Short mmCIF file of C-alpha atoms in Angstrom, two decimals:
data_model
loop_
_atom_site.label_atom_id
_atom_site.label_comp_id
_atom_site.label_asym_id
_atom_site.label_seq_id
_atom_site.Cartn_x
_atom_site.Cartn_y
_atom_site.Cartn_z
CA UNK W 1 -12.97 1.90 -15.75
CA UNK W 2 -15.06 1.17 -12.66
CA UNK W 3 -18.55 2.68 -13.18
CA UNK W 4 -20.27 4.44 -10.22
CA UNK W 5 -23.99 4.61 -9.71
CA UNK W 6 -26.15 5.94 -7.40
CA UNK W 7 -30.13 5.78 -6.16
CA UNK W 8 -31.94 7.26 -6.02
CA UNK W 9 -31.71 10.68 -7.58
CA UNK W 10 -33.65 12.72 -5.69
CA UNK W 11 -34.43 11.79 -2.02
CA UNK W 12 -37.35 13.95 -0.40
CA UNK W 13 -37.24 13.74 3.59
CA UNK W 14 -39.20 15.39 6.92
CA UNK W 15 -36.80 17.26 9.02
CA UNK W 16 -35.79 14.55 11.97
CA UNK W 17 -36.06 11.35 9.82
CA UNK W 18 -33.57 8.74 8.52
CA UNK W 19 -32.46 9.16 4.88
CA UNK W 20 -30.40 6.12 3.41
CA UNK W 21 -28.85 6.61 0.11
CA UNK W 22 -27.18 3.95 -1.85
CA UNK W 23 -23.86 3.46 -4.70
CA UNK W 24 -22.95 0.93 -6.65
CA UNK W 25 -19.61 -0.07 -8.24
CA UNK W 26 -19.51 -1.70 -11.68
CA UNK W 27 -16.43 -4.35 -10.04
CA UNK W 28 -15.38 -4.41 -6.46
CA UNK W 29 -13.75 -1.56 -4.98
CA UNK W 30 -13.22 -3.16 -1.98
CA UNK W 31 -13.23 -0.32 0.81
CA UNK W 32 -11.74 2.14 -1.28
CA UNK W 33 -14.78 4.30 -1.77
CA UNK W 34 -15.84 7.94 -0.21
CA UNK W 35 -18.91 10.25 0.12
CA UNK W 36 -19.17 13.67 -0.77
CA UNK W 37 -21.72 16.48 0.44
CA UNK W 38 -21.73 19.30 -2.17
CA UNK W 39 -23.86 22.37 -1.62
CA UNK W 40 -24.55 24.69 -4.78
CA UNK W 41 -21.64 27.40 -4.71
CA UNK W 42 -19.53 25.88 -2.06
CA UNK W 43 -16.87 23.39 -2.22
CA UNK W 44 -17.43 19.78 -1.83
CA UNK W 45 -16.96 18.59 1.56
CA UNK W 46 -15.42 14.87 2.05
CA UNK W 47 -17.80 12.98 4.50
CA UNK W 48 -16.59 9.35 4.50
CA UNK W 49 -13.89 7.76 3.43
CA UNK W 50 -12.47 3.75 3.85
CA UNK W 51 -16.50 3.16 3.30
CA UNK W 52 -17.09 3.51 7.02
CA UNK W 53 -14.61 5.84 8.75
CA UNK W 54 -15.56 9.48 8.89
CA UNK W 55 -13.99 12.57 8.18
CA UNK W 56 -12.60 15.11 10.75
CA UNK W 57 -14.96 17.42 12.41
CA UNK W 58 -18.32 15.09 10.19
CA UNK W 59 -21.03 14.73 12.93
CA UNK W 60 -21.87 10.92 13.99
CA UNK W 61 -25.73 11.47 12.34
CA UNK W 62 -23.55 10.75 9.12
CA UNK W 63 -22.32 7.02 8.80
CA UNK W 64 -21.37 4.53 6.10
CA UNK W 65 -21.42 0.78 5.45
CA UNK W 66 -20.54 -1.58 2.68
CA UNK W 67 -17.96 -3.48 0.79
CA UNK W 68 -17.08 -4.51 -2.63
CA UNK W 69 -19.89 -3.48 -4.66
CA UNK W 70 -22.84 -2.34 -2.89
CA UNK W 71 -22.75 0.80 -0.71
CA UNK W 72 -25.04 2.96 1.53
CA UNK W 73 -24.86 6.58 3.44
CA UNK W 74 -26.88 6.94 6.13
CA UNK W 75 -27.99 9.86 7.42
CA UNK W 76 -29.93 10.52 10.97
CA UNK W 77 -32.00 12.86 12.46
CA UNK W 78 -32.13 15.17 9.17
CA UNK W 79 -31.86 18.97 9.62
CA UNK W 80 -32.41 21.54 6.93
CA UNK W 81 -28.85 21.86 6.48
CA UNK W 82 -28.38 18.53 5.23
CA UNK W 83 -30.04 19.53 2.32
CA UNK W 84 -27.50 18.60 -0.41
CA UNK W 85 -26.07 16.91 -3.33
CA UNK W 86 -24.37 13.27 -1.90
CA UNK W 87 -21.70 11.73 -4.37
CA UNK W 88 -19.92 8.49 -4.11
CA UNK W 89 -16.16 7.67 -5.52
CA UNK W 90 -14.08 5.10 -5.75
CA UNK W 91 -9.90 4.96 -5.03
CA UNK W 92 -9.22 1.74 -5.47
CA UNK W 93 -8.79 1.33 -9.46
CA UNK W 94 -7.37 4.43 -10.63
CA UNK W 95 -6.88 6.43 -13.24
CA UNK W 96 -8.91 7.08 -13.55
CA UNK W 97 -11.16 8.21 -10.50
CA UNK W 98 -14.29 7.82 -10.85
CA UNK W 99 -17.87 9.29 -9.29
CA UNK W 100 -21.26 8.34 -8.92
CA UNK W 101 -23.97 11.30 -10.44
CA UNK W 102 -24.97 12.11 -6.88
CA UNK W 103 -28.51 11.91 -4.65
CA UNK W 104 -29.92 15.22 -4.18
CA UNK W 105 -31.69 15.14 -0.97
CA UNK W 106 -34.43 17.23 0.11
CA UNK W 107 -35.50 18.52 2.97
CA UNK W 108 -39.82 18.87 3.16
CA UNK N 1 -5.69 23.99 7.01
CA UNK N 2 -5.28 24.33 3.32
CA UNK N 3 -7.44 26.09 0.83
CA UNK N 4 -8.11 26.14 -2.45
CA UNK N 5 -9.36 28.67 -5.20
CA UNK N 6 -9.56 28.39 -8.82
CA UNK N 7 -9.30 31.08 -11.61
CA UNK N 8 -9.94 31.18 -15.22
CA UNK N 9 -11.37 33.77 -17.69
CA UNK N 10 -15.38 32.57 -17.42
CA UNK N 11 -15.68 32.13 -21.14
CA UNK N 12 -13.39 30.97 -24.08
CA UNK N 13 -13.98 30.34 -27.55
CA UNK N 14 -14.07 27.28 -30.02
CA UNK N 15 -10.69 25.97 -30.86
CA UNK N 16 -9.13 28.18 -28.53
CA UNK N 17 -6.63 27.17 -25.63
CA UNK N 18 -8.71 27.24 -22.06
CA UNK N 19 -6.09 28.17 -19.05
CA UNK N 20 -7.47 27.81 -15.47
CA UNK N 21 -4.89 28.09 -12.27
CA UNK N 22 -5.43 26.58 -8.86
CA UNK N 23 -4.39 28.43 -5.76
CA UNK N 24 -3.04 27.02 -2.59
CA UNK N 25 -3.35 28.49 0.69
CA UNK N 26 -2.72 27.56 4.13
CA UNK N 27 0.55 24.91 3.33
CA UNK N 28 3.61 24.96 0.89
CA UNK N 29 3.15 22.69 -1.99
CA UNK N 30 6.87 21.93 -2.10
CA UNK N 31 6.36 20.53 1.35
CA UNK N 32 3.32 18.46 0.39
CA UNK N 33 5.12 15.22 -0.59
CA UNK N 34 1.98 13.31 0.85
CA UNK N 35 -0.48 14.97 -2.27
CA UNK N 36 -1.40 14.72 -5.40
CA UNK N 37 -3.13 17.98 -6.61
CA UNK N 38 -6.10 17.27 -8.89
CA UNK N 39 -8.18 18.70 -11.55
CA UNK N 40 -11.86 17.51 -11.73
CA UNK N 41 -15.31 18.89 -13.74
CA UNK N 42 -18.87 18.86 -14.32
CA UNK N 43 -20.75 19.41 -17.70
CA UNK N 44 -24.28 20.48 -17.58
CA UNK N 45 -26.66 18.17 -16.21
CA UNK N 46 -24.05 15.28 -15.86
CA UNK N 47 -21.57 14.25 -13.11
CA UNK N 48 -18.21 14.33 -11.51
CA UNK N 49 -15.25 13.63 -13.90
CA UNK N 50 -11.64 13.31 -12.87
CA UNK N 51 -9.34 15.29 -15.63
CA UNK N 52 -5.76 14.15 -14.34
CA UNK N 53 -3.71 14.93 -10.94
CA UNK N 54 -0.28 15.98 -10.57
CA UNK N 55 2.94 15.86 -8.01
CA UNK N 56 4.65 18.03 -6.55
CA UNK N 57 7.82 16.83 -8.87
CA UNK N 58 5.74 17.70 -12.22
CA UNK N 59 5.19 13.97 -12.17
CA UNK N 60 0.96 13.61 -13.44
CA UNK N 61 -1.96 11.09 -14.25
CA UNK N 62 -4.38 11.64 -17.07
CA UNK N 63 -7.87 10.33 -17.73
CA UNK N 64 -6.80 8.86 -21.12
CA UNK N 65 -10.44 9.18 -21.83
CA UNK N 66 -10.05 12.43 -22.69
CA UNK N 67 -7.15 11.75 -25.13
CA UNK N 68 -4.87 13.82 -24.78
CA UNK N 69 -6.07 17.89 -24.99
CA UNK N 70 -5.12 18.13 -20.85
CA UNK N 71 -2.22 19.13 -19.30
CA UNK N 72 -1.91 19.95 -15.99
CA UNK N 73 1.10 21.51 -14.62
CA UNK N 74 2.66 22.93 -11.16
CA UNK N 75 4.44 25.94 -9.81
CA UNK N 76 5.62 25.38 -6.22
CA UNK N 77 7.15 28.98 -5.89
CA UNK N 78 3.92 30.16 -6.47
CA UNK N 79 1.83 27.48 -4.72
CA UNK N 80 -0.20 27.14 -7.47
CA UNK N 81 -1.08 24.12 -10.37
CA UNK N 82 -2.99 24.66 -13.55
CA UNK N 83 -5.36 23.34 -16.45
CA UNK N 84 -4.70 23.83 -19.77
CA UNK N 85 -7.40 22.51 -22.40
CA UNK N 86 -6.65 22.64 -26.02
CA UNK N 87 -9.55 23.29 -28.92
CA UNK N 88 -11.76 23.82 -26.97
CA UNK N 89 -15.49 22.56 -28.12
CA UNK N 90 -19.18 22.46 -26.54
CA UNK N 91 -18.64 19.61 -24.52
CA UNK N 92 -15.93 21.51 -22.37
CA UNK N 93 -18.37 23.47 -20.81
CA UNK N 94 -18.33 23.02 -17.18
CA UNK N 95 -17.59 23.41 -13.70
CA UNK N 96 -14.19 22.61 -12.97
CA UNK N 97 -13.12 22.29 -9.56
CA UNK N 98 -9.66 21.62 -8.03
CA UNK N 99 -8.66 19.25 -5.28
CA UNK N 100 -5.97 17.07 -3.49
CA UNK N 101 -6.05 13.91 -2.67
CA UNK N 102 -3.26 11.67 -0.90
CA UNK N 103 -0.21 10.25 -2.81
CA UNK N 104 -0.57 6.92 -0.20
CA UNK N 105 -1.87 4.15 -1.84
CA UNK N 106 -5.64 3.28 -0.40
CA UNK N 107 -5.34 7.00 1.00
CA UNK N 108 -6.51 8.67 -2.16
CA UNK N 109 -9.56 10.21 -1.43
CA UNK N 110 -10.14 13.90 -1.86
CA UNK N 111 -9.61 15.75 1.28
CA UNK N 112 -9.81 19.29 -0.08
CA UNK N 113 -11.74 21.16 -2.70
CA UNK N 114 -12.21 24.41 -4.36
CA UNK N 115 -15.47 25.84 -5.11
CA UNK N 116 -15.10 25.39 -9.10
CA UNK N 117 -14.94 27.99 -12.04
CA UNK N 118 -17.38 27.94 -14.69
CA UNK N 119 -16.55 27.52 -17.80
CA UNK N 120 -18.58 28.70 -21.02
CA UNK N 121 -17.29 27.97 -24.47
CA UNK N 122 -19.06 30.56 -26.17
CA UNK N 123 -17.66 32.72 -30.18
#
């Protein structure tokens, strides 16, 4: 099983700034891995998927990079609505799925 | 676009059998050949696990982590799929969320999500 992790947990940031967040994969995943927003009482709402490519109707201040093992989300010009749970998963060795724990980020 | 909704009764006791159903809105899953419908939770304070996911067929995938108290089934004349959870203990407790995700190999993210039930396991 390919173990997801995720760092920090808890990202505090000023409305207009950068916040980078960052997943790991226990063995390479390739490209296969996606990231999440999930606001308390709503669905979770895909963001990226194949890493890098991003999902219908996700605004370009959301982006992501990496390969294999190491993974980041970037997020730009931060507004109070991005203030969120962000979860990473993994496609490419399954079953089982499997998901990071999430970093909760903050808004000052 | 397609929605989705879960239902179950809230709170269940030990050693009983938990039943939750999935709705689906907004396509037919008969004509979904391209998804796998999924059943996913959260404990308490800990994150994301994937339960199993199932075809439209009937064909399904289990976490075998969980040996063996799952099974998830499917009712395309009613558009819905469902969770049953045998002896139920503590460590059910949860949020459990549906979702679909793409039967394409290296397409299998998930694209769609309900907004979870919670579960309490509770005498």
């Amino acid at each position: 099983e390919v173990v997801m992790t995720q760092s920090p947990a808890t990202l505090s940031v000023s409305p207009g700034e950068r916040a980078t967040l960052s997943c790991r994969a226990s063995q390479s995943v390739g490209n296969k891995l996606a990231w999440y927003q999930h606001k308390p009482g709503q669905a979770p709402r895909l963001l990226i998927y194949g890493a890098s490519t991003r999902a219908t109707g996700i605004p370009d201040r959301f982006s992501g990079s990496g390969s294999g093992t190491e993974f980041s989300l970037t997020i730009t010009s931060l507004r109070s609505e991005d203030s969120a749970l962000y979860f990473c998963q993994q496609y490419e060795n399954w079953p089982p799925f499997t998901f990071a724990p999430g970093t909760k980020v903050e808004i000052k | 676009q397609v929605q989705l909704q879960e239902s179950g009764p809230g709170v269940v006791k030990p050693w009983e059998t938990l039943s939750l159903t999935c709705n689906v809105s907004g396509d037919s899953m008969s004509n979904g050949r391209n998804y796998f419908w999924a059943w996913i939770r959260q404990p308490p304070g800990k994150g994301l696990e994937w339960i199993g996911s199932i075809y439209f067929t009937g064909s399904t995938y289990y976490n075998l982590s969980l040996r063996g108290r799952f099974t998830i089934s499917v009712d395309t004349s009613t558009n819905q799929f469902s969770l049953k959870v045998n002896s139920v203990t503590a460590s059910d407790a949860a949020v459990y969320y549906c979702a679909r995700h793409s039967a394409h190999i290296n397409l299998d993210w998930f694209d769609t999500w309900g907004q979870g039930t919670l579960v309490t396991v509770s005498s």
